[in-house]
Short mmCIF file of C-alpha atoms in Angstrom, two decimals:
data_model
loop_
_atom_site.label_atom_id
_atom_site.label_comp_id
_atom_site.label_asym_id
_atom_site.label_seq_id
_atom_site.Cartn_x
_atom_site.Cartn_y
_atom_site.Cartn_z
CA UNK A 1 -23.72 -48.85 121.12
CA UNK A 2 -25.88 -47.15 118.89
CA UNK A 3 -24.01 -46.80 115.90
CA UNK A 4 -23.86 -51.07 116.44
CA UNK A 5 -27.03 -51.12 116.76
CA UNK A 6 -27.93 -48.89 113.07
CA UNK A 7 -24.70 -51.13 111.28
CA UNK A 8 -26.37 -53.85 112.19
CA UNK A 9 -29.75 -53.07 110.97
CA UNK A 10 -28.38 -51.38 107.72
CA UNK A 11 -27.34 -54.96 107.25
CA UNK A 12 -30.84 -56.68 106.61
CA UNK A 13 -32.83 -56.43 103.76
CA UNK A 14 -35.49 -53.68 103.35
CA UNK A 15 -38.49 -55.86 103.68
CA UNK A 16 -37.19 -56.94 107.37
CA UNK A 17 -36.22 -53.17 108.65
CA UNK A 18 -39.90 -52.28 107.32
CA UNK A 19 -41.42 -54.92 109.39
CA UNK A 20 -39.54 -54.31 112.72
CA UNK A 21 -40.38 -50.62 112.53
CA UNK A 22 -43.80 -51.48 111.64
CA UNK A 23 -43.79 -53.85 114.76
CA UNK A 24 -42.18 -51.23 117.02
CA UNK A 25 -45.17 -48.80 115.87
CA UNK A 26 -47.69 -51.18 116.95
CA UNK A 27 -46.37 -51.65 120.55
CA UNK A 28 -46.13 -47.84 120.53
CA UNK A 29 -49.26 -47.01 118.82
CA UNK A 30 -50.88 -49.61 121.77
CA UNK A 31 -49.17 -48.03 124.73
CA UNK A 32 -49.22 -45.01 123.51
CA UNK A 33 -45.59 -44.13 125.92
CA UNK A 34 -45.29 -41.92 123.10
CA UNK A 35 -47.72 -39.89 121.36
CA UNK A 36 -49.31 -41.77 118.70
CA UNK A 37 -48.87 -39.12 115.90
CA UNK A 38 -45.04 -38.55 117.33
CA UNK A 39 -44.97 -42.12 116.64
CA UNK A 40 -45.95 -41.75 113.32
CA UNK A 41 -43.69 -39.16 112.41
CA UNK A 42 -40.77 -41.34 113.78
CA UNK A 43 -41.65 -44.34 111.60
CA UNK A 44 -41.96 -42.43 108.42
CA UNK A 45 -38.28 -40.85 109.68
CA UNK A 46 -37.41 -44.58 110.43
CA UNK A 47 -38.10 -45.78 107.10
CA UNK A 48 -36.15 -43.19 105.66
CA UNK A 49 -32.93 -43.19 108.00
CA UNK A 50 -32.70 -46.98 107.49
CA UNK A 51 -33.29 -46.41 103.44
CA UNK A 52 -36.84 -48.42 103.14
CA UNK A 53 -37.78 -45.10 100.90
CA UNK A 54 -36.68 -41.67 100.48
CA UNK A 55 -37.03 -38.96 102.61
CA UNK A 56 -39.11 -36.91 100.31
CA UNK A 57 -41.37 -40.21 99.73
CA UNK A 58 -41.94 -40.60 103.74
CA UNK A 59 -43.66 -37.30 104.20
CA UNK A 60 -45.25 -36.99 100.65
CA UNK A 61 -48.43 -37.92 102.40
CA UNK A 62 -49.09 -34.49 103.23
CA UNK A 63 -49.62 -33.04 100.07
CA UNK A 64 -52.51 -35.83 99.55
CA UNK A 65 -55.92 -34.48 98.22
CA UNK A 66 -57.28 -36.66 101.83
CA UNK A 67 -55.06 -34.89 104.04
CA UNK A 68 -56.50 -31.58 102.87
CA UNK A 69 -60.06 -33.18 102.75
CA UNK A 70 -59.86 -33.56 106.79
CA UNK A 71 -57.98 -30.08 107.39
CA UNK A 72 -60.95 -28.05 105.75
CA UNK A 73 -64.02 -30.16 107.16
CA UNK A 74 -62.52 -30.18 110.87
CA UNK A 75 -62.28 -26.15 110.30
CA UNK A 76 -65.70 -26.13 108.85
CA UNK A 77 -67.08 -28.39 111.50
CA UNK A 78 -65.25 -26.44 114.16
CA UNK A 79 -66.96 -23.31 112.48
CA UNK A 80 -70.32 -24.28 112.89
CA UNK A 81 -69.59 -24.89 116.48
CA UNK A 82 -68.27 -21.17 117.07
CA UNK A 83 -71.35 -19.60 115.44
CA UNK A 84 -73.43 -21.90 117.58
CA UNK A 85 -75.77 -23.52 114.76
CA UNK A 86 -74.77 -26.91 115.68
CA UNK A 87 -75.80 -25.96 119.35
CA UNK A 88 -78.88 -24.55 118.17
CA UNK A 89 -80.22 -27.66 116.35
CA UNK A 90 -79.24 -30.12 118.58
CA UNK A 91 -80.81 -27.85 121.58
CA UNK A 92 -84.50 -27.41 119.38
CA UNK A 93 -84.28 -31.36 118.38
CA UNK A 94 -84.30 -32.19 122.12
CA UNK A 95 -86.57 -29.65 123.21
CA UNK A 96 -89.53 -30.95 120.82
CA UNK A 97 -88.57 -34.69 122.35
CA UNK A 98 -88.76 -34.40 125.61
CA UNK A 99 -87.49 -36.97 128.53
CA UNK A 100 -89.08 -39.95 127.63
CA UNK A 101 -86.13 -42.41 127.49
CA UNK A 102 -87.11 -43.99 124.51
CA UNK A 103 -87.89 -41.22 122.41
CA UNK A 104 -85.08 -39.46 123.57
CA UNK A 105 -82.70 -42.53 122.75
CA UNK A 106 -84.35 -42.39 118.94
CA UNK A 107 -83.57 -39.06 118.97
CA UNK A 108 -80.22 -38.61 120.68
CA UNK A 109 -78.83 -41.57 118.32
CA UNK A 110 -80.41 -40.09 115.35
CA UNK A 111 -78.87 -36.30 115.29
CA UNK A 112 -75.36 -37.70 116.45
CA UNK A 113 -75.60 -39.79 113.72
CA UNK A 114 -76.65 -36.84 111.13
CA UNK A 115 -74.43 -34.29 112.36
CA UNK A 116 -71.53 -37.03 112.10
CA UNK A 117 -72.16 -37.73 108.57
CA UNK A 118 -69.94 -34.46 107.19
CA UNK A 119 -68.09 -33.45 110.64
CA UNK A 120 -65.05 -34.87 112.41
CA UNK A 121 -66.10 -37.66 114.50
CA UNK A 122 -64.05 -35.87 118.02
CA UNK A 123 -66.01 -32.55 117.29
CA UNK A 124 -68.89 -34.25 116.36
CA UNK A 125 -68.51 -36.01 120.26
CA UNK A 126 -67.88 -32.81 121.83
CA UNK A 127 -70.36 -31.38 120.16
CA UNK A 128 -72.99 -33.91 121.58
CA UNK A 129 -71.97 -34.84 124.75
CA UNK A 130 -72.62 -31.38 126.19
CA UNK A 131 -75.64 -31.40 124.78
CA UNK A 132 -77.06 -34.54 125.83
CA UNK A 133 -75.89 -33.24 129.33
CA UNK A 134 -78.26 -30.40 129.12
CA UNK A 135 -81.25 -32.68 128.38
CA UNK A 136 -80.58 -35.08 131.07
CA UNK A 137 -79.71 -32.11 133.88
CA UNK A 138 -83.41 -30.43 132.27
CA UNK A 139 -84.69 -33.83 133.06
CA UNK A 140 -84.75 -34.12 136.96
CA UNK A 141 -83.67 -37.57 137.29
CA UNK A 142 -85.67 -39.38 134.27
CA UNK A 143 -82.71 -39.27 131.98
CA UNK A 144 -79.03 -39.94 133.23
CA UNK A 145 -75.37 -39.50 131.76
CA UNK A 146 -74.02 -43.00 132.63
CA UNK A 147 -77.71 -44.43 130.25
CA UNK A 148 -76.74 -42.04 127.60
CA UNK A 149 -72.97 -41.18 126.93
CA UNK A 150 -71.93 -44.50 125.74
CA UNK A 151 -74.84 -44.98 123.63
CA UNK A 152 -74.12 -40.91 122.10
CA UNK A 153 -70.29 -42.13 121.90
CA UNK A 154 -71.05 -45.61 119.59
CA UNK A 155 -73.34 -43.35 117.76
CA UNK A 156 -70.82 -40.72 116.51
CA UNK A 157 -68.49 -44.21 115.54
CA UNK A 158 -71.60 -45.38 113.23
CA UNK A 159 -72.76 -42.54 112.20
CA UNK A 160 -68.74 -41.24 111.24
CA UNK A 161 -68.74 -44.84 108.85
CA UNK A 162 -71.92 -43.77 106.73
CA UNK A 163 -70.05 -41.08 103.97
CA UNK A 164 -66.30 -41.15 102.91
CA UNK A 165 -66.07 -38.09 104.73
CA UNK A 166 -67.26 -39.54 107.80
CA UNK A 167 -64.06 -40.45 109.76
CA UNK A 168 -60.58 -40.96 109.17
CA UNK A 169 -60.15 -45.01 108.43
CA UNK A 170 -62.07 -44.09 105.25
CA UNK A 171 -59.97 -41.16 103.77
CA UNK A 172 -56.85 -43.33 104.82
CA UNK A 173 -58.90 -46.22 102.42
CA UNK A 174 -59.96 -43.68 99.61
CA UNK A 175 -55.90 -41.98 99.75
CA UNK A 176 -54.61 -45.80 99.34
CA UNK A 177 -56.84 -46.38 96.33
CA UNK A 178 -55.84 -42.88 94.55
CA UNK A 179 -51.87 -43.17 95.01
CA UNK A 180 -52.30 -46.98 93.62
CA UNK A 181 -54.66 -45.64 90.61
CA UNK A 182 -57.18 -48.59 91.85
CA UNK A 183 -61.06 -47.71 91.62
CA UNK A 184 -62.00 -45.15 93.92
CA UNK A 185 -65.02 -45.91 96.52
CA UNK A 186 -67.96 -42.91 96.28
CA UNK A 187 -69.30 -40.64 98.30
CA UNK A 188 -72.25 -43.25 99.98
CA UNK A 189 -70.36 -46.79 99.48
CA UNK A 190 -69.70 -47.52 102.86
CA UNK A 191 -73.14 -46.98 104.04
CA UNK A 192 -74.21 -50.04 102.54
CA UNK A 193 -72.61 -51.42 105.80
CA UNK A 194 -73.37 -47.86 107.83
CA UNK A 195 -77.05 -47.67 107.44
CA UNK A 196 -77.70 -51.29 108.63
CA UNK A 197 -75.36 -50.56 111.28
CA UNK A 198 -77.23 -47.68 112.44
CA UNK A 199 -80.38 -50.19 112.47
CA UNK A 200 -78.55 -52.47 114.88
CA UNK A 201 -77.58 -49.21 116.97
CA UNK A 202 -81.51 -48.26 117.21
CA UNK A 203 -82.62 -52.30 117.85
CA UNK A 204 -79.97 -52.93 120.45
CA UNK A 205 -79.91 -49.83 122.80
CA UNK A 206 -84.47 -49.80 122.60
CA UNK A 207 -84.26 -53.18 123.81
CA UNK A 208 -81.58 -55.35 125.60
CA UNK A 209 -78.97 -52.34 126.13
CA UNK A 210 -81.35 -50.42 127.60
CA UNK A 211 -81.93 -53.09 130.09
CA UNK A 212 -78.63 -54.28 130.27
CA UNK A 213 -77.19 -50.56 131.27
CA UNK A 214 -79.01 -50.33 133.77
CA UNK A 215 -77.79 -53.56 135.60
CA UNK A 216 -74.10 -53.08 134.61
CA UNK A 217 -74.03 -49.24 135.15
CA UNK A 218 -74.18 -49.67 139.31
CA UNK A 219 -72.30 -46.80 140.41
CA UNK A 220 -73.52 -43.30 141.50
CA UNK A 221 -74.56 -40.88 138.13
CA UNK A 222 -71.53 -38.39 138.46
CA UNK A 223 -72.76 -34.72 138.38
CA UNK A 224 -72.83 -32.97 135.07
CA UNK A 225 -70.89 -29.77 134.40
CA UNK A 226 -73.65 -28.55 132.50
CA UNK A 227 -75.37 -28.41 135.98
CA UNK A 228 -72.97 -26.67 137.70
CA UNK A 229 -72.42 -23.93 134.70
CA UNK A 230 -76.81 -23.67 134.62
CA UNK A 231 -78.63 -20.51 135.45
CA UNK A 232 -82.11 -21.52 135.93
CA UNK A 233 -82.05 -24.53 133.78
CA UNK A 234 -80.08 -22.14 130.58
CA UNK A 235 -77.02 -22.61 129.75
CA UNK A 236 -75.15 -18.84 129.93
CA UNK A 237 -73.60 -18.04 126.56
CA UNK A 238 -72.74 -14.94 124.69
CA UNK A 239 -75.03 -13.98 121.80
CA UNK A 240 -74.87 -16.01 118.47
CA UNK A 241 -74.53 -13.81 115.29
CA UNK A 242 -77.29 -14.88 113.46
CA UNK A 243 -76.18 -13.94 109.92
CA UNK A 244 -72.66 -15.97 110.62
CA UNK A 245 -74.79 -18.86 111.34
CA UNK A 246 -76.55 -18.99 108.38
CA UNK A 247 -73.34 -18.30 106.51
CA UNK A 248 -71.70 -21.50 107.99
CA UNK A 249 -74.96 -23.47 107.59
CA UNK A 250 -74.28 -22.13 103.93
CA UNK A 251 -70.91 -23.43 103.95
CA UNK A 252 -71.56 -26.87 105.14
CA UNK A 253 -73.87 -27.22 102.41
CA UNK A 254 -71.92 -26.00 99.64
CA UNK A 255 -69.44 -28.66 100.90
CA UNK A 256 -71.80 -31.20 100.75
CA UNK A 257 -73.02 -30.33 97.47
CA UNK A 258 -69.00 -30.09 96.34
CA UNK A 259 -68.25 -33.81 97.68
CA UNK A 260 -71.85 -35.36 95.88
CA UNK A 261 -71.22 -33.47 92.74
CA UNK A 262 -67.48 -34.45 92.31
CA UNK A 263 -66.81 -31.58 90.17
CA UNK A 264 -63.79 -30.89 92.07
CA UNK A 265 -61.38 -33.26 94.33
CA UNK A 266 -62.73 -33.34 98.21
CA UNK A 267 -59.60 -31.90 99.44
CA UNK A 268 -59.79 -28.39 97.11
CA UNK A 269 -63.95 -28.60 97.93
CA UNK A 270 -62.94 -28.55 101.87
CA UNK A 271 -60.52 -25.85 101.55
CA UNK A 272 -62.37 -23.87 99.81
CA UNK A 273 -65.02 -24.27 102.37
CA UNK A 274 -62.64 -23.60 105.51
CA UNK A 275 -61.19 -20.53 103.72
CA UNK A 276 -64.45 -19.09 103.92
CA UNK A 277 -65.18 -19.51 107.04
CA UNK A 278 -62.05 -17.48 108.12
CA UNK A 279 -62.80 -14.74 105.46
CA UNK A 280 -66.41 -14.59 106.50
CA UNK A 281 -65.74 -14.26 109.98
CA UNK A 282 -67.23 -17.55 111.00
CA UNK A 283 -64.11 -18.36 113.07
CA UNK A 284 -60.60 -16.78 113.61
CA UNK A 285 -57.46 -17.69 112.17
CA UNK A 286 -56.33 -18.03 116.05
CA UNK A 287 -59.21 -20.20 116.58
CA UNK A 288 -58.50 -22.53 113.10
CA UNK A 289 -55.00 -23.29 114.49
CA UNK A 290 -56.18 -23.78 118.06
CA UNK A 291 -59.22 -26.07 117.11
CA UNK A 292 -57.33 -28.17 114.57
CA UNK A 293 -56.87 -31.93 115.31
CA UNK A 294 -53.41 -31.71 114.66
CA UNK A 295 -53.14 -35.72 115.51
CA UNK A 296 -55.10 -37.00 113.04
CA UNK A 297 -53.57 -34.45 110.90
CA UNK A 298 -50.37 -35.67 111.47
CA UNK A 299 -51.65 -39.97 111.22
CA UNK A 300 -53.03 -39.32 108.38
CA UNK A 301 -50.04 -37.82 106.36
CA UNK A 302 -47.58 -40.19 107.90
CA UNK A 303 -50.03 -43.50 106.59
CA UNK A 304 -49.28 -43.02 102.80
CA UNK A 305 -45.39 -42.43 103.65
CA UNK A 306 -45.72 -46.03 105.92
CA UNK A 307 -48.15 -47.21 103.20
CA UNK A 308 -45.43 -46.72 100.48
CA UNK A 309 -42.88 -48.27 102.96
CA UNK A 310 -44.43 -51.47 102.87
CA UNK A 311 -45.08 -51.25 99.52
CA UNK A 312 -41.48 -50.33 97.78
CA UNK A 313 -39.68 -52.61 101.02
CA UNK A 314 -41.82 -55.61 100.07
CA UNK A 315 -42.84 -56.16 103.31
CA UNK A 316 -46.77 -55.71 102.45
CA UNK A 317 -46.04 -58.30 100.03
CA UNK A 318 -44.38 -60.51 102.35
CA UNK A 319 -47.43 -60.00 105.26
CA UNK A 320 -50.12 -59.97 102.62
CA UNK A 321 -48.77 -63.49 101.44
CA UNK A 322 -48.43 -64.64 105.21
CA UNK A 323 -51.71 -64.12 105.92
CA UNK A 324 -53.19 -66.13 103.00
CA UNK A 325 -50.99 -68.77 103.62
CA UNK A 326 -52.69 -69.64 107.44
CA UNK A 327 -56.24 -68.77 105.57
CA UNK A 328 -54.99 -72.00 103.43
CA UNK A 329 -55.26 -73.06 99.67
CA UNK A 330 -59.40 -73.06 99.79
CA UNK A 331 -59.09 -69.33 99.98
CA UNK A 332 -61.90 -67.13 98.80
CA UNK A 333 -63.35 -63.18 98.85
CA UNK A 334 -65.50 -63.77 101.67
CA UNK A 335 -63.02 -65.67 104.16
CA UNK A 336 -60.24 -62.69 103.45
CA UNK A 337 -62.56 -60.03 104.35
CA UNK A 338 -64.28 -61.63 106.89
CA UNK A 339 -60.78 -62.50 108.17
CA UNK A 340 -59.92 -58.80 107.49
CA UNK A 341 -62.98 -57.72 109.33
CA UNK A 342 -61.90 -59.68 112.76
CA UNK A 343 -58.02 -58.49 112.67
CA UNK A 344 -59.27 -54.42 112.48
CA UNK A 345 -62.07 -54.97 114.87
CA UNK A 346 -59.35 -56.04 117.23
CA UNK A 347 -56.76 -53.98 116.38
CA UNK A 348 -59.19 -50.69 116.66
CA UNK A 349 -60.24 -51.76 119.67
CA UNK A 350 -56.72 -51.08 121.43
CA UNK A 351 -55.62 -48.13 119.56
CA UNK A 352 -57.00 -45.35 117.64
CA UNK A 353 -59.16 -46.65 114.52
CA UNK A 354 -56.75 -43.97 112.39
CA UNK A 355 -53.81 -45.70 113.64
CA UNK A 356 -55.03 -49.14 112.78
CA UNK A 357 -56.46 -48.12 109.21
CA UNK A 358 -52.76 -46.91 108.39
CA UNK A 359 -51.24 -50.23 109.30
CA UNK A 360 -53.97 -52.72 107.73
CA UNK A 361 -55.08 -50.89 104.89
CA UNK A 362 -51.63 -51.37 103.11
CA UNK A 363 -51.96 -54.87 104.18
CA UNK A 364 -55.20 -55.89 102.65
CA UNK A 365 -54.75 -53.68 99.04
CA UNK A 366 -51.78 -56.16 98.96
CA UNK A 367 -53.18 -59.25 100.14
CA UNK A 368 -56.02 -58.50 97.45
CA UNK A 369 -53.18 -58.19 94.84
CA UNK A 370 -51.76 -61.53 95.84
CA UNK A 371 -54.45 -63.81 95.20
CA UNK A 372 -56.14 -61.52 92.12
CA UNK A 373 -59.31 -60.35 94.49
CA UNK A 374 -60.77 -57.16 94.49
CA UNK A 375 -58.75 -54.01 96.05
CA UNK A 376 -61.28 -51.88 96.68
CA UNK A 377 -63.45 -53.93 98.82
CA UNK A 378 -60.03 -55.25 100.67
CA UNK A 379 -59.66 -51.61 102.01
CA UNK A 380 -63.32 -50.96 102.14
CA UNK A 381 -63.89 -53.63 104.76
CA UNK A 382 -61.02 -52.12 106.67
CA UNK A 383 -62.42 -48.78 106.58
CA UNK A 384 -65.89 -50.31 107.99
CA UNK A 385 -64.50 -52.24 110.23
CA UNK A 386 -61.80 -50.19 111.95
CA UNK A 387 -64.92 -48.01 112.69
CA UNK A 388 -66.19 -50.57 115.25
CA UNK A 389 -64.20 -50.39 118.55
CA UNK A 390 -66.72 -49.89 121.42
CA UNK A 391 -65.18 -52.70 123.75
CA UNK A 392 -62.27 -50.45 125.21
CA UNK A 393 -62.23 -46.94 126.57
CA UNK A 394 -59.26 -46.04 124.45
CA UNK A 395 -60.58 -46.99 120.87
CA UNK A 396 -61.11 -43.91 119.48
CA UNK A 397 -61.61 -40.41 120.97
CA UNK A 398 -65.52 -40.64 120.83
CA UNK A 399 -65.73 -43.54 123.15
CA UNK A 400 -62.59 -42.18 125.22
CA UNK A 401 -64.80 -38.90 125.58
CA UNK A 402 -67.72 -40.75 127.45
CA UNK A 403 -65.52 -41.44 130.58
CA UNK A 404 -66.39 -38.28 132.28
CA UNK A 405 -70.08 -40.26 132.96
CA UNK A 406 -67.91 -42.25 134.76
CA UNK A 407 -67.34 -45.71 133.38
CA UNK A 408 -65.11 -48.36 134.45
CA UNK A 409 -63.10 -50.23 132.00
CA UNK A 410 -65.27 -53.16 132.22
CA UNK A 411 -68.31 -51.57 131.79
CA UNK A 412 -66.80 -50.54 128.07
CA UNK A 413 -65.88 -54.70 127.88
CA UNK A 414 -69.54 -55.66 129.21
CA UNK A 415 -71.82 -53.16 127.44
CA UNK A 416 -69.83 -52.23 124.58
CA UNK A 417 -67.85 -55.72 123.90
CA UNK A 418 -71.57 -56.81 123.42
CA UNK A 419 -72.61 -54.47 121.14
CA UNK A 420 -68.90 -55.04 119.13
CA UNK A 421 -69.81 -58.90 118.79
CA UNK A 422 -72.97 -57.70 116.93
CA UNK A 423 -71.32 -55.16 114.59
CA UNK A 424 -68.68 -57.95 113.46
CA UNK A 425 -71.21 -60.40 112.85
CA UNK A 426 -73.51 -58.03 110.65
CA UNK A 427 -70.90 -56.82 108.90
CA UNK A 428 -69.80 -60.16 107.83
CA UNK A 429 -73.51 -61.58 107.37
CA UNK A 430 -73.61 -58.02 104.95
CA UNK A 431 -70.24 -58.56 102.81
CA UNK A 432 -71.63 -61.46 100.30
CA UNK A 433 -74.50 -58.79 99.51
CA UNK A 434 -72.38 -55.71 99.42
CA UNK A 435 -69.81 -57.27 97.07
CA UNK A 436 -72.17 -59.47 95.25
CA UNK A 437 -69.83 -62.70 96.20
#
C-alpha cells in the first residue's frame, strides 16, 4: 500500500509533490498532532525522498548565518537570566513605580518591550511574567494577573518586531533575502512599523482595554505561584554573583554594539557572545543545552530547506502567480502587501508566527518577483505581520504563556481579536509611508 502510494506520487511533477507536502505541513503545523518542529524536519525529508531537492539542499538551512544568530542570543538571553540581572532590573523598575494601574501598565509594557528588543521573545515572556507576578502579589489586591498577563504577553510580540533580532519571522525574512542575494533589511527597519505599534499598545490598554478587561475578564484571579513561593513579600533565591552580572550585562552590549556596527555577520557576533558566557562562567554548558529553544532552532533551519523547495519545484512560482491572479489585473504594491498583511495575520494567529513566516515568506519574495515589485518589503511585511497574533491562545509561545492567569479561549478572541483588528489596520494605514508607495 505504501510503496502505491510513493509510485504514485513519484509520478507528478515536482511543483505538485511540493505543494501537497506544503499543504500536509499546514494541517500539521495547525493541529500540531505532531510536533511542529518534527513536522518540519519531515517536510524538508519529504521534499527530498520525493526528489523536490537534494538531501544536502533540505537541511542546508542549518549552516545559515540566522540560524546561528538565534542559537547565540537565546544563550546570551538565557545567561542574563542565570546571573539574575534581568531579574534585578525588572524588580528595581517596578519597585520605583509602584501599584498604580496606570503607571504600572506604562511601565510593565515599556521594560517587556526593551528587554524584548535583543532577547528571545519565550525567554523574554518567562522572564516577565514572573515578575509582573511579584508586583501584583506586593500589591494586595490593586493590581491583578488576569489585568496584566495578556497585556505583558502582546507586549513581548511588539516589542520582539522592533530590531531584526527581535523574533524569529524576521531572521526567517533577513535568511530569505541573503540566500536570494536580494537587499538585506537593517538592524531598525522593521520598527518603522514596531514603534507605532508600540504607540497603539500604550493608547489601547490606558484606555478602552483597560476598561474592556475588566468586563470580559469575569472569573476568579487564580492565585499566583509567586505567592505561594513568598517569604514575607521576597522572593527566596540564592545569591547573585555580582561580577557575572556585570559580565553578562557586558556581553549583551557587546552584542548589541556587534549587530549596529555590522562589522561582522549577526550569526559569528552571537556566537561569539554565547561562547563567552560559557567561558566566563555566566551559565553552564549543561545549562546552554538545557535552556536552548531547540524548536525554533529546528523551524528555523528547516524554512530555507522548504524555502528552496518551493523555489527549485516551482511551486512558489505557481502560488505566487495564483495569488495575483484573484488580486486581478489592477494590481499594485500596496494591495499585495496589504493582501500579504491579512493572509499572515491569519495564518499566525493559528500556529506559531515561526511556522507561518517559513511558509509565506517564500511565497511573497516570489509573488514580488512575478509582477517586478519590491522583494524586500514583500518579506518585510510578512515579518511585521506574522508578529501580530493576539486573537488565539496558541499563536505564539508569549501569548500561550499567559494562560496560567487563567483565560478562556474567548477571552483571547474578545480582548485580543480587538486589539489584532487594530494592529492590521495600522500596519496597512503605515505601508504607503514606510515604502514610499
Amino acid at each position: 500500500m505504501i510503496e502505491s502510494i510513493i509510485a504514485l506520487i513519484t509520478r507528478l511533477d515536482t511543483s505538485t509533490i511540493a505543494l501537497i507536502i506544503m499543504g500536509v505541513m499546514l494541517v500539521l503545523y495547525m493541529t500540531e498532532r505532531i510536533p511542529i518542529a518534527t513536522t518540519s524536519i519531515l517536510a524538508c525529508l519529504a521534499l527530498a525522498i520525493f526528489g523536490v531537492i537534494p538531501m544536502n539542499t533540505a537541511f542546508a538551512g542549518f549552516g545559515n548565518d540566522m540560524v546561528y544568530l538565534i542559537v547565540g542570543m537565546v544563550i546570551v538571553g538565557n545567561a542574563l537570566f542565570e546571573t539574575g540581572v534581568a531579574q534585578v532590573i525588572g524588580e528595581k523598575i517596578i519597585a520605583v513605580v509602584g501599584t498604580n494601574e496606570k503607571i504600572f501598565t506604562i511601565a510593565i509594557i515599556l521594560v517587556t518591550t526593551v528587554i524584548s528588543l535583543f532577547m528571545n521573545n519565550s525567554a523574554t515572556a518567562a522572564l516577565m511574567l514572573p515578575i509582573a507576578a511579584s508586583a501584583i502579589a506586593a500589591s494586595k489586591g490593586k493590581l491583578t494577573k488576569k489585568n496584566s498577563f495578556l497585556m505583558v504577553g502582546i507586549a513581548v510580540c511588539v516589542g520582539g518586531g522592533i530590531t531584526l533580532v527581535g523574533s524569529p519571522p524576521q531572521l526567517i525574512a533577513q535568511g530569505f533575502l541573503i540566500e536570494g542575494g536580494h537587499e538585506q533589511m537593517s538592524f531598525f527597519e522593521v520598527s518603522k512599523f514596531g514603534i507605532p505599534m508600540l504607540i497603539l499598545l500604550l493608547v489601547f490598554f490606558l484606555t478602552v482595554g483597560m476598561k474592556l478587561q475588566k468586563k470580559i475578564f469575569d472569573f476568579e484571579e487564580v492565585e499566583s505561584d509567586v505567592t505561594k513561593s513568598n517569604t514575607g513579600g521576597k522572593v527566596v533565591e540564592s545569591p547573585k554573583s555580582v561580577v557575572k552580572m556585570c559580565i553578562s550585562l557586558g556581553i549583551l552590549i557587546f552584542c548589541i554594539i556587534g549587530f549596529i556596527s555590522g562589522l561582522w555577520s549577526m550569526g559569528v557576533v552571537a556566537m561569539t557572545g554565547a561562547a563567552m558566557t560559557v567561558v566566563t562562567g555566566c551559565i553552564s554548558q549543561k545549562r546552554v543545552f538545557e535552556k536552548m529553544d531547540w524548536t525554533t532552532v529546528v523551524i528555523m533551519g528547516c524554512s530555507f530547506g522548504f524555502a528552496a523547495g518551493l523555489e527549485q519545484s516551482g511551486a512558489g512560482r505557481m502560488i505566487a502567480t495564483g495569488m495575483i491572479n484573484i488580486l486581478g489585473e489592477n494590481l499594485n504594491l500596496w494591495l499585495l502587501l496589504a493582501s500579504l498583511t491579512f493572509v499572515s495575520m491569519i495564518m499566525t494567529n493559528f500556529m506559531s508566527s515561526t511556522a507561518a513566516a517559513s511558509i509565506l515568506v517564500p511565497i511573497a519574495g516570489f509573488a514580488a518577483m512575478e509582477v517586478g515589485f519590491d522583494i524586500k518589503a514583500a518579506v518585510m511585511i510578512v515579518a511585521v505581520a506574522t508578529n501580530i497574533g493576539y486573537a488565539t491562545p496558541v499563536s505564539t509561545p508569549p501569548i500561550t504563556m499567559t494562560l496560567t492567569a487563567g483565560y478562556r479561549f474567548m477571552d483571547y478572541v474578545k480582548l485580543g481579536g480587538l486589539f489584532n483588528i487594530l494592529a492590521f489596520i495600522l500596519i496597512v494605514a503605515l505601508i504607503p509611508f514606510v515604502f514610499g508607495i
